[in-house]
């Protein structure tokens, strides 16, 4: 792919863990690519699988969903539901021919600022390699 | 189908039901269509044969104010299990007349040797693709059975063979396949309307506020509406085959919903339409659910 | 003009047409016949019975951009759409050609639809007579000749390894004159063979239903129980309306992409539950009974009142594709009783 391609990645970060983790990355002055646009949700369980579908079909090159580690959800059970819903979705999207790098789910806690930076950097690099999303018309 | 008519007559005479939903002959050979009988005279129209393809279970949702009896084959009866799990019907008002079924013929495959009395078990090559992977010849829930139960026998060795064929393709080939197939979609939404587990009063596809999908026929809009369907009924689909059979553009929709059935079975051990007492897989969870499924090939590496 | 030409020459003719304008013709794809823009004339299907979508979708597309808009610093700019492309629709059957005439009445009336009108002016219709008919065809009920369409610009019919060609309009005449070297003058024997062929195909149609008194009779059937009876099994999908060549209900919507967007027209269906939903929440056609009643009254009663012809061409698509066998032929016969 051309060197000028800058992927647009949409991030859904849960307020209590991953968003706080992203804040920590910021205050620790850890650099990560600006390709990600983060949307704060109260819990990863709020995420309707259709958000991810809509983002990908409207032209996002990748979607990253980040939530609390299982067992540590601020609302006790939200991320267990996320796990179920998004496991099914991940397999469905890969089956339909959407590259597996485009949709990623990570468990990131509020103290893992470094992981936010490394996951976003890794995902941006992978998507740069595979090129832009071909579905958007 | 003498026994069927006797059962129907008795139900109406004893006023156990107000309406019977069954099948009658249509306007062309081998076309069977739904039939609604509320009096003794019309009972003569009711019949059943190996061409009765449509799933009648969804009609009971439109007659909740009455006591109805409905004629259901093995696959169709699984929708009643889903209705009961999701609290859509009052079972006291529904009488299920179950028909053990060994297959339904596909009108496009049959030749001149087949007629209304032909037996599917003797003519497997004329039977619809959906019937070859049937795991429930006998109704899973019923009040009256029209015939003796038949032996459960799955015609195809690997029920997920078609799905695995697609899974083996490369990512580019998969995308090309689905892109090709969905570009024919005309958005008639027959797949949604015929589906027994698609019963929302206001469908997200029609909803204007917020607008989930615009009324365009570009690939992204067509895929969005099919993904809305897939996400909402994947893992609840009981594989009645209606969506694929009645799609005018012959889109192989079952390949998507069967894939989700395979995944849900593998990941959570859940098969829709079997057990009323188990909650649907999407409304519950286990702490032991594996993260591997979520990560794809990477497994739990990133912890 | 009446001409004949050898069967193989059809590809030369179509190549020449394709070089001059956009050629639309039926193509077989995965067991479905679709009308598409042709790149290679050899992929055209000559023996099909019925296409999925009617050919007049090129005059009234499922999605049609009306104009584009863009916003910049508080100013809005509108851009018109260019509809100057010349297209030729080849291989369309007489039933679908009649449906174009029905659309002409609706869209080119006292309230002129400029989008349809522009496309129509730039369209040449080369119809292909049917050789085989489907069990659901009943075009003869509406006075349509299955083997020859007098309403097209040029009508082509295959007879004994030759094609018989007849033009009915100036547009058709001039296309033939431009390619005169491909054709021969039609001989007398050929003309009588054509008449025989037309009769042969006409007789293949299963039945010709008596239809003259149906519009009158329908006026007294508004409260008849027939509509409730049919609607019991209707599932409320949009198949019958979307594949019908005479259905023309549409919706107009805006696709706003932020700084720019476009206004477009899209097909809508009177069978969808929210078709007549008012902003107040009231719906004058709340159940399937009212919607089914509306559909058949429109085609067989209201439309003939206004435009003389019945809004059905007997193509049989709705009969074949309806999942629950709601058959317009059955309804016409019921009403006619």
XYZ file of C-alpha atoms in Angstrom:
777
model
C 0.000 0.000 0.000
C 1.168 3.546 -0.593
C 3.113 5.226 2.170
C 0.559 7.987 2.439
C -2.216 5.773 3.690
C -3.245 6.780 7.180
C -5.842 4.393 8.517
C -8.830 5.689 10.432
C -9.363 3.496 13.477
C -12.395 3.889 15.705
C -11.884 2.993 19.350
C -14.631 2.130 21.843
C -13.086 2.441 25.291
C -14.912 1.725 28.508
C -14.949 4.660 30.892
C -13.626 3.005 34.035
C -10.691 0.962 32.787
C -9.510 1.475 29.233
C -10.359 5.143 28.895
C -8.563 5.779 32.169
C -5.690 3.736 30.795
C -5.601 5.962 27.731
C -5.572 9.005 30.021
C -2.627 7.492 31.873
C -0.785 7.014 28.585
C -1.368 10.695 27.950
C -0.172 11.905 31.349
C 2.858 9.619 31.138
C 3.667 11.294 27.802
C 3.622 7.971 25.986
C 3.318 8.503 22.237
C 0.841 6.553 20.180
C -0.456 7.127 16.639
C -3.222 9.665 16.180
C -4.985 7.315 13.779
C -7.275 6.214 16.548
C -10.411 8.159 17.360
C -11.573 7.148 20.816
C -15.237 7.054 21.801
C -15.932 6.740 25.509
C -18.666 4.348 26.573
C -19.701 3.624 30.143
C -18.931 -0.075 29.808
C -17.776 -2.380 27.051
C -21.112 -4.138 27.514
C -22.789 -1.038 26.089
C -21.257 -1.854 22.765
C -23.822 -3.169 20.318
C -22.075 -5.382 17.751
C -23.793 -3.215 15.171
C -21.636 -0.232 16.159
C -18.638 -2.142 14.918
C -20.422 -3.214 11.734
C -21.582 0.323 11.017
C -18.102 1.745 11.598
C -16.493 -0.746 9.249
C -19.149 -0.359 6.585
C -19.032 3.415 6.676
C -15.320 3.458 5.928
C -13.407 2.927 9.164
C -10.271 0.959 8.447
C -10.292 -0.677 11.851
C -12.217 -0.882 15.107
C -10.662 -1.416 18.531
C -12.848 -2.296 21.491
C -11.209 -2.061 24.906
C -12.784 -3.028 28.197
C -11.992 -4.043 31.744
C -10.420 -7.432 32.397
C -13.022 -10.148 32.959
C -13.856 -10.132 36.631
C -12.926 -6.489 37.093
C -15.849 -4.784 35.381
C -17.074 -1.710 37.202
C -20.634 -2.942 36.670
C -19.683 -6.507 37.659
C -20.866 -8.369 34.549
C -20.809 -6.038 31.573
C -17.656 -7.352 30.030
C -18.804 -10.965 30.275
C -21.683 -10.052 27.989
C -19.259 -8.236 25.711
C -17.147 -11.331 25.454
C -20.070 -13.436 24.290
C -21.486 -10.945 21.823
C -18.211 -9.949 20.268
C -16.816 -13.510 19.960
C -19.683 -14.344 17.663
C -19.245 -11.095 15.751
C -15.498 -11.560 15.280
C -15.962 -14.923 13.664
C -18.795 -13.647 11.496
C -16.779 -10.702 10.180
C -13.812 -12.905 9.339
C -16.150 -15.341 7.575
C -17.532 -12.537 5.435
C -14.040 -11.743 4.213
C -13.220 -8.737 6.375
C -9.564 -8.999 7.389
C -9.091 -10.161 10.949
C -6.776 -7.267 11.723
C -9.592 -4.792 11.298
C -11.523 -5.728 14.413
C -9.747 -6.244 17.696
C -10.854 -6.590 21.292
C -8.473 -6.013 24.169
C -8.827 -6.037 27.949
C -6.946 -3.026 29.231
C -7.023 -1.864 32.830
C -6.713 1.695 34.131
C -3.078 1.198 35.068
C -1.995 -0.167 31.695
C -1.170 3.064 29.925
C 1.748 1.398 28.199
C -0.484 -1.277 26.767
C -2.871 1.269 25.281
C 0.038 2.827 23.438
C 1.489 -0.478 22.254
C -1.855 -1.958 21.166
C -2.800 1.124 19.176
C 0.628 1.294 17.566
C 0.513 -2.389 16.685
C -2.957 -2.168 15.232
C -2.117 0.923 13.180
C 0.963 -0.780 11.743
C -0.974 -3.928 10.840
C -3.735 -2.017 9.119
C -1.252 0.129 7.224
C 0.111 -3.104 5.778
C -3.230 -4.489 4.647
C -4.500 -1.286 3.149
C -7.736 0.685 3.279
C -11.177 -0.761 3.779
C -12.626 -1.726 0.404
C -16.249 -1.914 1.415
C -17.077 1.750 1.597
C -18.686 3.009 -1.573
C -54.456 -36.864 5.161
C -57.547 -38.246 6.854
C -56.148 -38.319 10.365
C -55.097 -34.674 10.162
C -58.598 -33.583 9.175
C -60.150 -35.667 11.952
C -57.894 -34.041 14.517
C -58.739 -30.602 13.136
C -62.472 -31.333 13.120
C -62.390 -32.493 16.713
C -60.490 -29.419 17.879
C -63.003 -27.099 16.229
C -66.098 -29.003 17.318
C -65.017 -29.130 20.941
C -64.185 -25.407 20.709
C -60.678 -26.111 21.959
C -59.405 -23.752 19.277
C -60.908 -20.868 17.254
C -58.561 -21.110 14.284
C -56.479 -23.800 12.633
C -53.435 -22.857 10.568
C -52.402 -25.490 8.061
C -51.594 -26.034 4.413
C -53.738 -26.175 1.282
C -52.994 -26.633 -2.389
C -52.004 -23.500 -4.302
C -52.704 -22.276 -7.818
C -50.012 -24.317 -9.563
C -48.798 -27.910 -9.272
C -46.760 -28.624 -6.164
C -47.338 -25.196 -4.706
C -48.593 -25.461 -1.123
C -49.707 -22.401 0.763
C -50.926 -21.493 4.270
C -54.592 -22.057 4.980
C -56.680 -20.588 7.806
C -59.679 -22.626 8.878
C -62.235 -21.469 11.406
C -65.227 -23.576 10.408
C -65.956 -27.247 9.788
C -66.699 -26.849 6.090
C -63.246 -25.520 5.226
C -61.511 -28.450 6.930
C -61.587 -30.304 3.632
C -58.982 -27.860 2.309
C -56.381 -28.934 4.860
C -53.764 -31.303 3.628
C -50.127 -32.199 4.143
C -47.533 -33.609 1.767
C -43.835 -33.382 1.005
C -44.215 -29.995 -0.694
C -45.354 -28.102 2.397
C -42.305 -25.928 2.745
C -43.335 -22.738 4.511
C -42.928 -22.402 8.284
C -46.343 -21.591 9.765
C -45.234 -20.810 13.303
C -44.920 -17.058 12.819
C -48.644 -16.706 12.144
C -49.529 -17.513 15.739
C -47.917 -14.234 16.782
C -50.585 -12.406 14.770
C -53.469 -14.193 16.459
C -52.576 -13.875 20.114
C -56.163 -12.912 20.903
C -57.480 -16.322 19.848
C -56.891 -19.969 20.618
C -55.056 -21.400 17.628
C -53.878 -24.776 16.446
C -50.961 -24.877 14.038
C -49.519 -27.672 11.954
C -45.753 -27.865 12.369
C -43.024 -30.073 10.991
C -39.886 -30.931 12.971
C -37.894 -27.851 11.995
C -40.865 -25.494 12.380
C -41.593 -26.671 15.903
C -38.210 -25.353 17.015
C -39.491 -21.808 16.530
C -42.083 -22.465 19.237
C -39.251 -23.289 21.622
C -37.668 -19.937 20.802
C -41.020 -18.159 21.295
C -41.378 -19.764 24.708
C -37.806 -18.993 25.742
C -38.336 -15.360 24.778
C -41.827 -15.187 26.261
C -43.640 -14.295 23.058
C -46.638 -16.614 23.384
C -48.946 -18.020 25.985
C -48.657 -21.755 25.456
C -52.165 -22.368 26.806
C -53.604 -20.668 23.745
C -51.594 -22.673 21.260
C -52.158 -26.290 20.270
C -49.384 -27.764 18.184
C -50.307 -30.482 15.709
C -46.928 -32.049 15.053
C -46.044 -33.826 11.812
C -42.930 -36.016 11.728
C -41.235 -35.090 8.479
C -38.456 -36.768 6.527
C -37.889 -33.993 4.039
C -39.527 -31.485 1.749
C -39.082 -31.540 -2.010
C -37.473 -28.677 -3.884
C -39.685 -27.673 -6.800
C -36.657 -26.808 -8.942
C -35.021 -30.209 -8.465
C -37.901 -32.641 -9.004
C -38.604 -34.451 -12.225
C -41.694 -36.063 -13.701
C -41.468 -39.130 -11.475
C -42.383 -37.133 -8.378
C -45.956 -36.424 -7.319
C -47.895 -35.479 -4.195
C -47.624 -39.000 -2.774
C -43.877 -39.384 -3.245
C -41.888 -40.148 -0.154
C -38.842 -37.955 0.480
C -36.843 -40.723 2.147
C -36.943 -42.662 -1.143
C -36.085 -39.637 -3.285
C -33.353 -37.852 -1.407
C -31.882 -36.225 -4.483
C -35.032 -34.149 -4.946
C -35.142 -32.896 -1.391
C -34.229 -29.310 -0.420
C -30.684 -28.637 0.674
C -31.887 -27.561 4.096
C -33.449 -30.962 4.737
C -30.175 -32.772 4.165
C -28.781 -31.356 7.428
C -31.948 -31.744 9.485
C -31.379 -32.904 13.041
C -35.030 -32.925 14.096
C -37.341 -34.934 11.884
C -39.769 -35.219 14.771
C -41.340 -32.134 16.301
C -39.505 -31.145 19.499
C -42.692 -29.809 21.056
C -46.272 -30.812 20.244
C -49.673 -31.478 21.699
C -50.901 -34.006 19.141
C -48.884 -36.058 16.689
C -50.416 -36.849 13.315
C -48.190 -39.852 12.671
C -45.828 -42.127 14.546
C -42.432 -40.718 15.267
C -39.784 -41.561 12.707
C -36.192 -42.485 13.328
C -33.867 -39.486 13.544
C -31.329 -39.748 10.769
C -29.200 -36.950 9.395
C -28.859 -37.424 5.637
C -25.549 -35.593 5.302
C -22.528 -36.807 7.207
C -21.136 -33.390 8.034
C -23.891 -30.880 8.591
C -21.473 -27.986 8.354
C -19.843 -29.122 5.122
C -21.024 -26.130 3.086
C -19.846 -23.749 5.799
C -16.428 -25.356 6.008
C -16.032 -25.036 2.260
C -16.329 -21.287 2.600
C -14.194 -21.131 5.733
C -11.356 -22.736 3.818
C -11.336 -20.017 1.167
C -8.835 -17.195 1.356
C -9.897 -13.864 2.779
C -10.052 -12.296 -0.702
C -12.107 -15.176 -2.107
C -14.566 -14.997 0.800
C -15.068 -11.288 0.281
C -15.516 -11.687 -3.473
C -18.069 -14.438 -2.914
C -20.193 -12.473 -0.501
C -19.806 -9.246 -2.450
C -21.059 -10.985 -5.589
C -23.931 -12.635 -3.879
C -25.159 -9.612 -1.956
C -24.946 -7.228 -4.883
C -28.099 -8.932 -6.218
C -30.123 -8.070 -3.127
C -33.175 -5.979 -3.997
C -34.041 -5.168 -0.355
C -37.476 -6.718 -0.527
C -36.989 -7.839 3.097
C -38.841 -11.087 2.503
C -36.091 -12.842 4.463
C -36.942 -10.770 7.503
C -40.692 -11.091 7.120
C -40.714 -14.839 6.677
C -38.257 -15.466 9.512
C -40.059 -16.814 12.605
C -37.498 -15.428 15.054
C -37.572 -11.966 13.504
C -40.625 -10.566 15.270
C -39.694 -7.078 16.481
C -42.552 -4.620 16.237
C -40.206 -1.969 14.932
C -37.286 -3.355 13.021
C -33.953 -1.569 13.159
C -33.840 -1.661 9.376
C -36.961 0.537 9.228
C -36.062 2.773 12.138
C -35.450 6.384 11.161
C -34.260 7.756 14.476
C -31.385 6.821 14.727
C -30.861 5.862 11.127
C -29.030 2.540 11.049
C -29.260 1.914 7.335
C -30.152 4.271 4.502
C -32.496 3.120 1.737
C -29.731 2.691 -0.804
C -28.569 -0.378 -2.703
C -24.859 0.264 -2.417
C -22.829 -2.638 -1.051
C -22.302 -1.043 2.348
C -26.028 -0.450 2.883
C -27.027 -3.919 1.734
C -24.351 -5.522 3.907
C -25.453 -3.383 6.856
C -29.011 -4.608 6.708
C -27.928 -8.208 6.402
C -25.529 -7.742 9.298
C -28.353 -6.276 11.375
C -30.301 -9.450 10.658
C -27.300 -11.677 11.330
C -26.371 -10.048 14.629
C -29.942 -10.106 15.877
C -30.853 -13.622 14.914
C -27.556 -15.427 14.673
C -27.589 -18.194 17.217
C -31.392 -17.979 17.457
C -31.963 -19.176 13.924
C -33.629 -22.590 13.866
C -32.816 -23.145 10.189
C -36.302 -23.423 8.743
C -34.776 -22.416 5.399
C -37.452 -19.856 4.594
C -35.080 -16.926 4.005
C -33.041 -18.690 1.347
C -35.975 -20.490 -0.240
C -38.058 -17.381 -0.798
C -35.302 -14.924 -1.626
C -36.117 -13.852 -5.199
C -32.452 -13.127 -5.896
C -31.421 -16.596 -4.687
C -28.949 -15.305 -2.133
C -27.551 -18.200 -0.053
C -28.505 -16.659 3.279
C -28.353 -19.911 5.194
C -24.600 -19.931 4.750
C -24.386 -17.033 7.180
C -26.900 -18.134 9.780
C -25.666 -21.729 9.767
C -22.130 -20.434 10.329
C -23.343 -18.566 13.395
C -25.140 -21.671 14.601
C -21.871 -23.609 14.222
C -19.915 -20.991 16.144
C -22.423 -20.695 18.968
C -22.534 -24.460 19.302
C -18.762 -24.715 19.405
C -18.153 -21.762 21.708
C -21.039 -22.034 24.148
C -22.498 -25.490 23.599
C -25.845 -23.923 22.757
C -28.206 -25.103 20.013
C -31.354 -23.009 19.447
C -34.778 -24.556 19.489
C -34.039 -27.542 21.702
C -34.665 -26.721 25.308
C -37.196 -24.249 26.702
C -35.554 -24.132 30.092
C -32.110 -22.964 29.012
C -31.845 -19.188 28.518
C -30.841 -18.005 25.039
C -27.059 -17.803 24.727
C -26.952 -14.039 24.284
C -28.836 -13.227 27.446
C -26.445 -15.009 29.743
C -22.762 -15.739 30.188
C -20.312 -18.015 31.956
C -17.260 -16.775 33.769
C -15.424 -19.593 32.044
C -16.232 -18.339 28.511
C -13.000 -18.475 26.580
C -11.182 -15.350 25.475
C -9.530 -17.312 22.659
C -12.625 -17.010 20.519
C -12.402 -13.278 20.878
C -8.767 -13.021 19.968
C -8.893 -15.183 16.873
C -5.667 -16.982 16.169
C -3.595 -15.089 18.681
C -5.181 -16.863 21.605
C -4.632 -15.483 25.076
C -1.158 -14.188 24.168
C -1.728 -10.588 25.047
C -2.640 -11.048 28.680
C -39.764 -1.460 -42.051
C -39.619 -5.255 -42.091
C -36.307 -7.026 -42.492
C -34.664 -10.365 -41.873
C -31.095 -11.323 -41.097
C -29.110 -14.479 -40.435
C -28.951 -15.621 -36.859
C -25.191 -15.089 -36.417
C -25.449 -11.516 -37.638
C -27.248 -10.540 -34.438
C -23.892 -10.155 -32.709
C -22.659 -7.775 -35.429
C -25.823 -5.735 -35.021
C -25.481 -5.622 -31.252
C -21.799 -4.684 -31.465
C -22.715 -1.743 -33.636
C -25.426 -0.705 -31.214
C -22.995 -1.043 -28.311
C -20.495 1.217 -30.023
C -23.086 3.919 -30.431
C -24.837 3.768 -27.094
C -24.916 1.921 -23.780
C -26.350 -1.536 -24.404
C -28.530 -3.089 -21.710
C -29.514 -6.727 -22.154
C -30.418 -9.823 -20.110
C -27.580 -11.892 -18.661
C -27.711 -15.142 -16.703
C -25.933 -14.949 -13.339
C -26.154 -17.782 -10.825
C -29.554 -18.970 -12.136
C -31.011 -15.449 -12.194
C -31.618 -13.303 -15.244
C -30.603 -9.694 -14.701
C -30.627 -6.790 -17.118
C -27.123 -5.388 -17.158
C -24.834 -3.068 -19.051
C -23.188 -5.318 -21.637
C -19.425 -5.500 -22.171
C -19.377 -8.666 -24.288
C -22.397 -9.302 -26.520
C -21.797 -13.046 -26.335
C -22.967 -13.099 -22.706
C -26.529 -12.058 -23.623
C -29.233 -14.621 -22.885
C -31.743 -14.984 -25.732
C -33.932 -17.744 -24.399
C -34.847 -16.506 -20.933
C -38.429 -16.509 -19.695
C -38.450 -13.795 -17.053
C -35.883 -11.508 -15.486
C -35.741 -10.817 -11.755
C -36.117 -7.074 -11.920
C -38.156 -5.611 -14.784
C -36.203 -3.965 -17.597
C -37.826 -0.597 -16.949
C -35.580 -0.253 -13.910
C -33.252 1.622 -16.241
C -35.890 4.285 -16.746
C -36.941 4.298 -13.100
C -33.925 3.042 -11.135
C -34.138 1.605 -7.649
C -31.795 4.380 -6.497
C -31.733 7.567 -8.520
C -29.747 10.638 -7.529
C -31.842 13.761 -8.112
C -29.186 16.341 -7.321
C -26.054 16.759 -5.277
C -25.397 19.394 -2.659
C -22.318 20.647 -0.887
C -21.937 23.024 2.024
C -19.024 25.381 2.448
C -18.754 28.364 4.807
C -22.524 28.679 5.158
C -23.174 28.568 1.404
C -24.976 25.655 -0.211
C -24.253 24.621 -3.779
C -26.550 22.380 -5.810
C -25.344 20.335 -8.756
C -27.701 18.846 -11.327
C -27.343 15.316 -12.583
C -26.423 14.657 -16.185
C -28.860 12.257 -17.850
C -27.696 12.586 -21.418
C -26.525 8.961 -21.871
C -28.091 7.190 -24.822
C -29.121 3.671 -23.928
C -30.570 0.776 -25.874
C -32.504 -1.909 -24.012
C -32.274 -5.140 -25.967
C -34.025 -8.432 -25.325
C -36.920 -6.970 -23.403
C -40.104 -9.024 -23.691
C -43.451 -7.560 -24.862
C -44.913 -7.615 -21.342
C -42.138 -5.394 -19.996
C -42.456 -3.088 -23.022
C -46.119 -2.575 -22.166
C -45.068 -1.655 -18.635
C -42.913 1.132 -20.082
C -46.040 2.484 -21.754
C -47.796 2.359 -18.405
C -44.940 4.295 -16.807
C -45.130 6.828 -19.665
C -48.733 7.550 -18.675
C -47.758 8.100 -15.059
C -44.491 10.001 -15.362
C -45.040 11.939 -18.577
C -48.406 13.306 -17.683
C -49.523 16.855 -16.918
C -47.049 16.649 -14.030
C -43.897 15.802 -15.986
C -41.216 13.843 -14.138
C -38.121 15.335 -15.723
C -35.817 12.539 -14.611
C -37.953 9.795 -16.168
C -38.615 11.973 -19.209
C -34.907 12.596 -19.919
C -34.060 8.929 -19.610
C -37.039 7.933 -21.740
C -36.113 10.336 -24.530
C -32.634 8.846 -24.672
C -33.761 5.208 -24.656
C -34.182 2.896 -27.633
C -36.283 -0.245 -27.057
C -35.362 -3.348 -29.055
C -37.740 -6.061 -27.933
C -37.296 -9.792 -28.385
C -40.363 -11.953 -28.940
C -40.893 -14.873 -26.579
C -40.313 -18.423 -27.816
C -41.307 -20.197 -24.622
C -43.738 -19.111 -21.963
C -43.788 -19.783 -18.252
C -46.714 -21.463 -16.538
C -47.362 -18.187 -14.739
C -47.430 -15.975 -17.869
C -50.781 -14.443 -18.783
C -49.941 -11.433 -20.942
C -52.644 -12.210 -23.522
C -55.244 -11.263 -20.922
C -54.153 -7.654 -21.458
C -54.022 -7.762 -25.239
C -50.249 -8.224 -25.343
C -48.779 -10.345 -28.148
C -45.997 -12.434 -26.586
C -44.057 -12.860 -29.813
C -44.043 -9.272 -31.006
C -44.255 -5.932 -29.255
C -45.856 -3.194 -31.360
C -45.038 -0.719 -28.602
C -41.266 -1.007 -28.944
C -38.993 0.874 -31.345
C -37.780 -2.342 -32.978
C -39.210 -5.813 -32.470
C -37.128 -8.935 -33.195
C -38.395 -12.508 -33.450
C -36.454 -15.683 -34.164
C -37.855 -17.790 -37.043
C -36.032 -20.840 -38.439
C -32.415 -19.758 -37.912
C -33.165 -16.217 -38.961
C -34.269 -13.124 -37.137
C -37.295 -11.192 -38.344
C -37.038 -7.530 -37.519
C -39.722 -4.871 -37.639
C -39.490 -1.234 -36.681
C -42.405 0.804 -35.420
C -40.925 4.245 -34.840
C -38.654 6.768 -36.524
C -35.925 6.014 -34.002
C -36.140 2.352 -34.975
C -36.171 3.164 -38.685
C -33.040 5.278 -38.457
C -31.108 2.612 -36.537
C -31.957 0.089 -39.241
C -30.961 2.500 -42.021
C -27.574 3.022 -40.334
C -26.931 -0.723 -40.382
C -28.738 -1.533 -43.629
C -25.935 -3.748 -44.918
C -26.692 -6.359 -42.264
C -30.300 -6.860 -43.347
C -32.382 -8.217 -46.191
C -35.886 -7.241 -47.124
C -38.400 -9.598 -45.482
C -39.907 -12.045 -47.988
C -43.622 -12.873 -48.191
C -43.020 -16.450 -47.001
C -41.241 -15.121 -43.938
C -44.188 -12.886 -43.098
C -46.604 -15.795 -43.092
C -44.155 -17.845 -40.993
C -44.111 -14.931 -38.542
C -47.887 -14.958 -38.265
C -47.811 -18.690 -37.577
C -45.103 -18.271 -34.945
C -47.053 -15.529 -33.212
C -50.118 -17.762 -33.044
C -48.028 -20.698 -31.829
C -46.539 -18.730 -28.929
C -49.881 -17.108 -28.095
C -51.461 -20.520 -27.727
C -48.757 -21.666 -25.333
C -50.158 -19.267 -22.743
C -52.273 -21.338 -20.379
C -55.263 -19.077 -20.051
C -56.704 -15.757 -21.111
C -58.709 -14.387 -18.225
C -61.819 -12.317 -18.780
C -60.927 -8.900 -17.441
C -63.181 -6.250 -19.035
C -65.683 -5.997 -16.204
C -63.172 -6.310 -13.363
C -62.562 -2.566 -12.771
C -66.327 -1.946 -12.485
C -66.937 -4.915 -10.233
C -64.093 -3.944 -7.901
C -65.824 -0.697 -7.057
C -68.409 -2.625 -5.032
C -65.926 -4.832 -3.233
C -64.252 -2.388 -0.877
C -65.730 -4.071 2.208
C -65.718 -7.559 0.795
C -64.234 -10.327 2.992
C -61.906 -11.382 0.148
C -59.253 -8.921 1.282
C -59.180 -10.246 4.825
C -58.977 -13.778 3.480
C -55.942 -13.022 1.319
C -54.170 -10.913 3.903
C -54.273 -13.689 6.491
C -51.424 -15.431 4.749
C -49.620 -12.333 3.420
C -46.319 -11.845 5.237
C -46.003 -8.160 4.367
C -42.710 -8.355 2.507
C -42.068 -6.208 -0.571
C -41.413 -8.896 -3.165
C -44.575 -8.359 -5.231
C -44.005 -4.611 -5.466
C -40.280 -4.670 -6.131
C -40.315 -7.145 -8.998
C -43.521 -5.795 -10.525
C -42.953 -3.917 -13.794
C -45.935 -1.625 -13.223
C -45.253 -0.665 -9.607
C -43.866 2.856 -9.239
C -44.179 3.992 -5.614
C -41.094 5.796 -4.436
C -39.624 7.690 -1.524
C -37.320 10.699 -1.662
C -34.516 10.913 0.860
C -31.384 12.877 1.575
C -28.054 11.219 2.213
C -26.150 13.782 4.178
C -22.459 13.002 4.499
C -21.578 16.156 6.422
C -19.997 18.588 4.000
C -21.723 17.114 0.983
C -24.494 14.788 0.059
C -27.208 14.045 -2.412
C -30.958 13.800 -2.644
C -32.115 10.547 -4.109
C -35.253 8.697 -5.050
C -35.666 5.070 -4.001
C -38.288 2.392 -4.524
C -40.802 2.049 -1.741
C -43.502 -0.532 -1.214
C -47.131 -0.030 -0.291
C -46.863 -3.372 1.493
C -44.412 -2.119 4.101
C -46.117 -1.394 7.393
C -44.805 2.167 7.639
C -45.636 3.182 4.056
C -48.656 5.281 5.065
C -47.482 6.083 8.582
C -48.214 9.727 9.311
C -45.998 11.954 11.417
C -48.831 12.070 13.957
C -48.574 8.339 14.450
C -51.837 7.566 12.663
C -51.693 4.951 9.951
C -54.712 4.783 7.599
C -53.618 1.362 6.360
C -52.755 -0.249 9.675
C -53.023 -3.929 8.773
C -52.149 -6.152 5.859
C -55.803 -6.322 4.830
C -55.891 -2.612 3.968
C -52.548 -2.790 2.206
C -53.420 -5.816 0.096
C -56.774 -4.253 -0.747
C -54.952 -1.096 -1.813
C -52.556 -2.996 -4.058
C -55.235 -4.758 -6.067
C -57.515 -1.763 -6.183
C -54.681 0.373 -7.506
C -53.814 -2.059 -10.274
C -57.309 -3.127 -11.285
C -59.563 -0.235 -10.298
C -58.016 3.169 -9.551
C -55.383 3.086 -12.295
C -57.826 2.131 -15.101
C -60.138 4.924 -13.889
C -57.410 7.416 -14.511
C -55.411 6.075 -17.421
C -57.714 3.578 -19.171
C -55.312 0.589 -19.141
C -55.144 -1.941 -16.330
C -51.846 -1.647 -14.474
C -50.816 -5.261 -14.964
C -48.989 -6.808 -17.889
C -49.351 -10.483 -17.036
C -45.635 -11.128 -16.634
C -46.338 -13.544 -13.778
C -43.408 -12.489 -11.580
C -45.548 -11.803 -8.499
C -47.247 -15.162 -8.925
C -43.955 -17.008 -9.118
C -42.122 -15.189 -6.309
C -44.820 -14.704 -3.678
C -43.853 -16.994 -0.779
C -47.482 -17.634 0.143
C -49.028 -17.917 -3.309
C -51.152 -14.789 -3.412
C -52.072 -15.060 -7.063
C -53.381 -12.038 -8.960
C -54.958 -14.380 -11.511
C -56.998 -15.985 -8.753
C -58.054 -12.581 -7.463
C -59.107 -11.376 -10.921
C -61.218 -14.510 -11.358
C -62.773 -14.114 -7.881
C -63.657 -10.507 -8.567
C -65.007 -11.352 -11.996
C -67.560 -13.793 -10.567
